[in-house]
Structure formats: C-alpha cells, structure tokens
XYZ file of N, CA and C in Angstrom:
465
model
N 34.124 10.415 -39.801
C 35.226 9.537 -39.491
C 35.162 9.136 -38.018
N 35.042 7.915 -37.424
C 35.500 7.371 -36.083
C 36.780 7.401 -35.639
N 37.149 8.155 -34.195
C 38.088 8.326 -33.876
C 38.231 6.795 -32.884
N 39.369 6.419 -32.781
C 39.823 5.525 -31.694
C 41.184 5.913 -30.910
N 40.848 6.210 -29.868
C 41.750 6.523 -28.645
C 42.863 5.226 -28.021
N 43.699 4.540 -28.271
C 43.909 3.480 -27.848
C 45.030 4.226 -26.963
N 44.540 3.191 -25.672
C 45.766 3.607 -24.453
C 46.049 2.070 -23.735
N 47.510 2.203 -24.139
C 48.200 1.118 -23.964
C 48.751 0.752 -22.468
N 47.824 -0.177 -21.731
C 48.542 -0.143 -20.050
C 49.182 -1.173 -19.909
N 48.990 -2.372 -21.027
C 49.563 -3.871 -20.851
C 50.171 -3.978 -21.936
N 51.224 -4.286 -22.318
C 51.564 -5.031 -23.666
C 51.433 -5.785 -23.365
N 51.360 -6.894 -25.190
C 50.945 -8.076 -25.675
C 52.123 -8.868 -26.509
N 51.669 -9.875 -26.679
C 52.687 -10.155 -27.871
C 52.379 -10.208 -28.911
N 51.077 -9.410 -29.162
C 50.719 -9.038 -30.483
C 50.500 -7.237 -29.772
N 51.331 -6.292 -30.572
C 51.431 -5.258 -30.762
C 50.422 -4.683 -30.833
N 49.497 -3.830 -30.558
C 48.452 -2.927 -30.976
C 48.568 -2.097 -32.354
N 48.440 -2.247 -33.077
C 48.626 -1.806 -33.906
C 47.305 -0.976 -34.350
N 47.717 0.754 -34.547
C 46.349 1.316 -34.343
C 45.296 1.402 -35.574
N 46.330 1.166 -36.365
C 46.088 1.246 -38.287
C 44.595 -0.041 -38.309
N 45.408 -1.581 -37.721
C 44.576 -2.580 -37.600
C 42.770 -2.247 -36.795
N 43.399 -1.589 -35.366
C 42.410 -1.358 -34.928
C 41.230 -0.307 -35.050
N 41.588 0.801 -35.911
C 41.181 1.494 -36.552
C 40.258 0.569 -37.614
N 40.779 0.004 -38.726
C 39.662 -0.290 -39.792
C 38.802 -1.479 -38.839
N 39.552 -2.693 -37.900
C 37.997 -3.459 -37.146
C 37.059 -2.385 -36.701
N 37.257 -1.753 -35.996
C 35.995 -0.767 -35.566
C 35.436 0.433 -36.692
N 35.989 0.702 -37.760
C 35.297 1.329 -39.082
C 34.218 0.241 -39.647
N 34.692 -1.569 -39.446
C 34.225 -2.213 -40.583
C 32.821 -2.307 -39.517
N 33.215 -2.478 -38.514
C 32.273 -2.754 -37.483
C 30.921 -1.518 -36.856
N 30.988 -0.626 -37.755
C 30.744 0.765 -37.460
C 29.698 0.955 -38.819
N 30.151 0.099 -39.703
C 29.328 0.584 -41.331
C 28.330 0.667 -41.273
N 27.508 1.238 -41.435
C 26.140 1.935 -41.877
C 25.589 2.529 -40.287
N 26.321 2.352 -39.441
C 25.841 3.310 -38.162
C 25.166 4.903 -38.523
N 25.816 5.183 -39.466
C 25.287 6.863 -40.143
C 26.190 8.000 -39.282
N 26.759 7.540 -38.066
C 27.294 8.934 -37.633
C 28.808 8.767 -37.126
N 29.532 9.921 -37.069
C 31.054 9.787 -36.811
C 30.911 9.231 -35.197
N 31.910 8.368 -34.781
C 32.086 8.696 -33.358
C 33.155 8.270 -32.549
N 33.630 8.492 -31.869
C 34.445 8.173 -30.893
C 34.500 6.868 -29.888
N 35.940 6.370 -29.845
C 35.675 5.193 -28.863
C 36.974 4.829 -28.803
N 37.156 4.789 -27.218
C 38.581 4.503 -26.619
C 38.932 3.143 -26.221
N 40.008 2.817 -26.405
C 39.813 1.344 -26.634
C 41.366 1.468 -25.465
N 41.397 0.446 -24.465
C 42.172 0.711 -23.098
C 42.333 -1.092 -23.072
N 43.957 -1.017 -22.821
C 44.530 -2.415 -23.306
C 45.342 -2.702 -21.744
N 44.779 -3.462 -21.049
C 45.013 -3.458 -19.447
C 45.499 -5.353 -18.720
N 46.155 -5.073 -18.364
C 46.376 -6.211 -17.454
C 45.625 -7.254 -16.529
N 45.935 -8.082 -16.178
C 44.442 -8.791 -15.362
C 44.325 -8.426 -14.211
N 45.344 -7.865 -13.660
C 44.769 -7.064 -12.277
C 43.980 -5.795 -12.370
N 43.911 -4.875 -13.676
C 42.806 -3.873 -13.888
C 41.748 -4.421 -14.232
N 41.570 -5.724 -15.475
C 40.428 -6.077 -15.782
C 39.844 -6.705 -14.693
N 40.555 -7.533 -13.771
C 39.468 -8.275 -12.234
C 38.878 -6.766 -11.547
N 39.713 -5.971 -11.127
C 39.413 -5.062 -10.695
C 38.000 -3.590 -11.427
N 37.923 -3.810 -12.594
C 36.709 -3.455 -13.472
C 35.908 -3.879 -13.056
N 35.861 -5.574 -13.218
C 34.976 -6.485 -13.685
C 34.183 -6.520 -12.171
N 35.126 -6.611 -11.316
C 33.830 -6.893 -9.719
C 33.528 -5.372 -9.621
N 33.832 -4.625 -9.760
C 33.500 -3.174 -9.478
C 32.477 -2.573 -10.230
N 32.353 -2.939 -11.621
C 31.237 -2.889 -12.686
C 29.997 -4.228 -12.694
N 30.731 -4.916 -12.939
C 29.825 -6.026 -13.008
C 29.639 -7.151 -12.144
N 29.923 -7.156 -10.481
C 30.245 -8.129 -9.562
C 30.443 -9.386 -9.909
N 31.665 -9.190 -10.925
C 32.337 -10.697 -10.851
C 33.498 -10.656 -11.027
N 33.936 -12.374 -10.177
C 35.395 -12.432 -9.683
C 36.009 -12.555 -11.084
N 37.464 -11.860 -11.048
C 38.429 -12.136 -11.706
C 38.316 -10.780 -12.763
N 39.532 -11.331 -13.651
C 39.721 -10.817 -15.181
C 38.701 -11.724 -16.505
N 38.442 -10.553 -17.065
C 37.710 -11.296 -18.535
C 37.906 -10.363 -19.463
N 37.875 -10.992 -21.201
C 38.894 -10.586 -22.154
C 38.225 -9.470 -22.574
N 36.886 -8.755 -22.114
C 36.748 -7.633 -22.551
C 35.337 -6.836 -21.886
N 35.685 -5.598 -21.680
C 34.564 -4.884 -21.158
C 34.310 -3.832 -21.950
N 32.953 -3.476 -21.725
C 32.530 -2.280 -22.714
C 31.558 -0.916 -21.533
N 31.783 -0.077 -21.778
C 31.274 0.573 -21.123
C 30.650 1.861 -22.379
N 29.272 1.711 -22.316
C 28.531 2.688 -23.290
C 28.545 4.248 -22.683
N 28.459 4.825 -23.482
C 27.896 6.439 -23.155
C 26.727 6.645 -23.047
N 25.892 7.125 -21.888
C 24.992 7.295 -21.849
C 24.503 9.342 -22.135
N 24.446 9.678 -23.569
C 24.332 10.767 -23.164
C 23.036 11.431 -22.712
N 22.491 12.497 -22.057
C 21.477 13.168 -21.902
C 20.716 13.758 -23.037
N 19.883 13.829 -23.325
C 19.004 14.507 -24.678
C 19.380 15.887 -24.597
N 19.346 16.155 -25.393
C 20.148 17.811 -25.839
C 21.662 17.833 -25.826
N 22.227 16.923 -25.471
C 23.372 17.062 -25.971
C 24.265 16.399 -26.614
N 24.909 16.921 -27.769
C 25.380 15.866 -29.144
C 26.946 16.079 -28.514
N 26.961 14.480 -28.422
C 28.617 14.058 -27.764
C 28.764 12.372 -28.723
N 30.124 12.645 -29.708
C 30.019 11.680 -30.545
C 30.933 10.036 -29.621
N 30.835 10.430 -28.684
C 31.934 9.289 -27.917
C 30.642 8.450 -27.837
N 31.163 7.117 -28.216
C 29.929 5.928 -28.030
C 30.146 4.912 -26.697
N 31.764 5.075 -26.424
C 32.390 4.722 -25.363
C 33.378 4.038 -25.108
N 33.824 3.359 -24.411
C 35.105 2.468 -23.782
C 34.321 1.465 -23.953
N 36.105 0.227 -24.395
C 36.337 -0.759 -24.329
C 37.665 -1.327 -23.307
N 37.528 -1.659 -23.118
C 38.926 -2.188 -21.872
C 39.197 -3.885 -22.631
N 40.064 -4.066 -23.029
C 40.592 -5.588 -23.088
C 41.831 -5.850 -22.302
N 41.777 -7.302 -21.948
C 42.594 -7.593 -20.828
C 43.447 -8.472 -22.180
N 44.347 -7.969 -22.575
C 46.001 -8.778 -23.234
C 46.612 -10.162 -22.812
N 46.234 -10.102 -21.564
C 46.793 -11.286 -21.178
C 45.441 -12.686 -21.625
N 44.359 -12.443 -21.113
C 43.270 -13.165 -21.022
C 43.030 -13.280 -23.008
N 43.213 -12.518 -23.619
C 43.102 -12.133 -25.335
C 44.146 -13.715 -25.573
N 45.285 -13.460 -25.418
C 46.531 -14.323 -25.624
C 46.143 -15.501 -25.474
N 45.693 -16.024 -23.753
C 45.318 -17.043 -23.574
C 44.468 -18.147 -24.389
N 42.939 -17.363 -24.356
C 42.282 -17.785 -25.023
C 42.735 -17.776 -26.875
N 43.468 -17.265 -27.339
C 43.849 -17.376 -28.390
C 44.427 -18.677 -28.627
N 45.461 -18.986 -27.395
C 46.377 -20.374 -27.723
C 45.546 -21.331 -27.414
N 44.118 -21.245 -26.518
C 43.459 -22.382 -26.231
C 42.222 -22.976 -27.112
N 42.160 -22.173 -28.082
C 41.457 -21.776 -29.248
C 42.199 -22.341 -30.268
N 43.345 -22.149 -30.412
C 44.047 -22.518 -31.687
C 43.491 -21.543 -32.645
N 43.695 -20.052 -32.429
C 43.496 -19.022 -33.355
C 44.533 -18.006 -32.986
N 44.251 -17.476 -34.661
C 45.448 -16.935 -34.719
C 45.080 -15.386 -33.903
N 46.328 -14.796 -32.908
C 46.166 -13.895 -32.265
C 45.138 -12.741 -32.522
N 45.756 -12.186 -33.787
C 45.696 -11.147 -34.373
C 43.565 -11.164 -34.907
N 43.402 -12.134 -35.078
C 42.492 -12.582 -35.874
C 41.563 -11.962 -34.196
N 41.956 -13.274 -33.466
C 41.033 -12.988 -31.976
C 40.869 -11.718 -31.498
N 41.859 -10.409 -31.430
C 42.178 -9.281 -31.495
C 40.889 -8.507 -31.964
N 40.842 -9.001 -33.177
C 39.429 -8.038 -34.079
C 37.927 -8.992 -33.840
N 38.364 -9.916 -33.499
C 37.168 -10.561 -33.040
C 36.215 -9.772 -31.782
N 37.265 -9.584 -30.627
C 37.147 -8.920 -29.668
C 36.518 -7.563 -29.541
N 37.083 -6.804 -30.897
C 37.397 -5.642 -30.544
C 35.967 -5.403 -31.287
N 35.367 -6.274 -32.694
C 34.306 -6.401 -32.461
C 33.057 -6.414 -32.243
N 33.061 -7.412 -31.074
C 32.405 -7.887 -30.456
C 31.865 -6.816 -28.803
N 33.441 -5.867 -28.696
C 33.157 -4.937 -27.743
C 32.047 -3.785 -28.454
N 32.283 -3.663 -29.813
C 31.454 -2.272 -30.440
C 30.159 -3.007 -30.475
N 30.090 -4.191 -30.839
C 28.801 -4.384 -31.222
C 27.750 -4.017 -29.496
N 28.441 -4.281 -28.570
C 28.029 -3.577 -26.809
C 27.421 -2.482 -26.898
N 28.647 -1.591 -27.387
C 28.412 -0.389 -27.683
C 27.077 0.019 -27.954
N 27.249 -1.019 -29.421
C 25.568 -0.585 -30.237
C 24.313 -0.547 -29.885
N 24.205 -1.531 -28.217
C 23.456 -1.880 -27.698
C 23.285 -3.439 -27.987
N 23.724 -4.231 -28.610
C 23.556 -5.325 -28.797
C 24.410 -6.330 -27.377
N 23.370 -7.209 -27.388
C 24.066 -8.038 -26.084
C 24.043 -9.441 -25.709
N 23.949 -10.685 -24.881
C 23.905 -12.575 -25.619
C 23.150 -12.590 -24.554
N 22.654 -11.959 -23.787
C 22.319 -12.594 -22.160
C 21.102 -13.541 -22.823
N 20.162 -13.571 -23.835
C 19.726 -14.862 -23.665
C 20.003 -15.153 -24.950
N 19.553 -16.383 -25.503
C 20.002 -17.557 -27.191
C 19.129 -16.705 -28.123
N 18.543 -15.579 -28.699
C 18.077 -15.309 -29.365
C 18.937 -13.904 -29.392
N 19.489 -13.149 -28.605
C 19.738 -11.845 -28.593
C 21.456 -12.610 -28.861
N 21.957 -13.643 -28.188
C 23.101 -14.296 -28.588
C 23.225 -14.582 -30.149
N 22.603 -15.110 -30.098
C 22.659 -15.767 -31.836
C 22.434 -14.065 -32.834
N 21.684 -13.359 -32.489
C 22.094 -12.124 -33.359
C 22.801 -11.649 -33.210
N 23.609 -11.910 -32.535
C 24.991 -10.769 -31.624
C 26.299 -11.474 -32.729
N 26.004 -12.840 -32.628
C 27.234 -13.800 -33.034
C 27.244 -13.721 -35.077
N 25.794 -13.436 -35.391
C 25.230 -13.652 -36.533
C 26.175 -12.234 -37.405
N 26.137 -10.996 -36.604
C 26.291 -9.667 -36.672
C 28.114 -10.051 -36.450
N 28.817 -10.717 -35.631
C 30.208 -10.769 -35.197
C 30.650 -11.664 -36.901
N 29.882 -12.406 -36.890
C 30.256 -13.547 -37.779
C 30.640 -12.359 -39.513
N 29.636 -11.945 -39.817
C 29.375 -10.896 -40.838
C 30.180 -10.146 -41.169
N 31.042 -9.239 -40.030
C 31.452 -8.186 -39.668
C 33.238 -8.917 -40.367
N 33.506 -9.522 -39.438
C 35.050 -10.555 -39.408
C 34.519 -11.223 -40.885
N 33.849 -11.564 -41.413
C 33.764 -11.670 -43.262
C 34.432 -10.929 -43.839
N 33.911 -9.611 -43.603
C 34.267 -8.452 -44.472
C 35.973 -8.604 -44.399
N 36.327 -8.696 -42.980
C 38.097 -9.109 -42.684
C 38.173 -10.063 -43.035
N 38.140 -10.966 -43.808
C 38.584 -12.402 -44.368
C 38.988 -12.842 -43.239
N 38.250 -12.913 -42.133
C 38.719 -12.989 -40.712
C 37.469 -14.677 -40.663
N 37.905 -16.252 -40.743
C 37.079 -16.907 -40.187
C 36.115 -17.128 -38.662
N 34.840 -17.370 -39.351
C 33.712 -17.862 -38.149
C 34.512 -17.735 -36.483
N 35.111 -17.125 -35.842
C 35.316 -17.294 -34.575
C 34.563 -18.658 -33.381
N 33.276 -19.479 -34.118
C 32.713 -19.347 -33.577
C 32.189 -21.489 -33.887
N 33.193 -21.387 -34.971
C 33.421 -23.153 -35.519
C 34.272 -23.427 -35.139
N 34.133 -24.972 -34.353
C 35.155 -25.506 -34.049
C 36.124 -26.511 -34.999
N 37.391 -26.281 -34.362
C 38.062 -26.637 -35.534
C 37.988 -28.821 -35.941
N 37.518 -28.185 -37.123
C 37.378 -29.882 -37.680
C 38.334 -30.896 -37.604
N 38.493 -31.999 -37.374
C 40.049 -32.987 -36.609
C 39.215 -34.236 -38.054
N 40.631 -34.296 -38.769
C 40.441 -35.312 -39.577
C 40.927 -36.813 -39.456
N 40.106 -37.743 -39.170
C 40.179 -39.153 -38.512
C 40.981 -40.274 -39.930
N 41.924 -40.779 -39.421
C 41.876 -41.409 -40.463
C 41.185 -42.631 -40.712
C-alpha cells in the first residue's frame, strides 16, 4: 500500500481531499511493484518562489516541485519523495485553462509522481513520453487529455 503524507500550508478553494489524493497517486503508482511513501506539501507562492530559486535557480513560484529520494544501496527506505504544489499557481492556471480545478489537481499531482519515477520533458522525446504516460494515467480517472486545447465552434 502507498502511503501519502499530505501537509496542508496553503488552502485552496478546492479542499485537499486526501481520499482523492490518495487513489491519483495509487492510479499513478500501478505496476511500480513496491509499496511506498510520498509526501505531498500544499504551500503558498512565497514557499514555492522560495523552493524554486533555492532548488532550481529560478525566479518566482511554479505549480509544482518534486524532490526524489535518493537512497544509498543497502538501505530499503520506501519514501520515493516530496511533492510541494503551490495552490495558488494550481487555481490560476486552472481558470486560465478553462479546467476544471479538481481535474488539474490530479493532473498535477500526477505529473509530480511521474518525477518521482524518474521520468522528466527537458527535451520533445522524453516530453512526449512523460505527457503520453500523464495522458494514460488521468484515462484511468475519466480525467480528459490535460493537454488538448479546447475546440471553439465557429458558426
């Protein structure tokens, strides 16, 4: 069984709900083969800017960071690692998106495990499997393509 740690530093106006966030990261987890752990930390944009140049030297807040476990050989530690999402930046992009919160939520959340897994976009081939794997995953959630833009019917 995967444990998820969620620690709440920002509310949202979509609730955390741990039940929800629990099965995205089970569905997102399937056939991994082993139990594991992963804390999922729901933060404001002054923690996420403050992550983000401190981890990754860049300015500002962004809607999600992942930080893997690196363990040492010989020792079995099932934590795979932290996720940090910034609530406010989640919201935003939700309304500028024209998607529904909740939906973007598990998109995110994801898109942070798939980090985890080692998977990553830095170039169009490792992107496109990353998105291919996001796309798949949010299926299983009757959760649509994150990733189509929405069609405008002309008359």
């Amino acid at each position: 069984m995967n444990e998820v740690d969620i620690q709440v530093i920002c509310e949202s106006s979509w609730k955390a709900n741990g039940e929800q966030i629990q099965n995205w990261v089970d569905t997102a987890l399937e056939g991994f083969g082993k139990d594991t752990e992963i804390v999922v930390r729901i933060v404001d944009e002054q923690e996420s800017a403050q992550l983000n140049g401190q981890y990754r030297h860049k300015q500002g807040a962004t809607n999600i960071l992942s930080f893997p476990v690196e363990v040492p050989d010989g020792i079995d530690l099932d934590l795979l690692g932290d996720l940090v999402i910034c609530a406010p930046i989640l919201e935003k992009e939700a309304r500028e998106q024209d998607k529904p919160l909740a939906d973007h939520w598990a998109h995110i959340i994801i898109h942070g495990v798939l980090h985890l897994l080692g998977y990553d976009h830095i170039d169009d081939n490792d992107a496109e499997l990353m998105e291919n794997q996001e796309i798949a995953i949010l299926k299983k959630l009757n959760i649509k393509n994150p990733y189509l833009t929405a069609q405008v019917n002309e008359p």
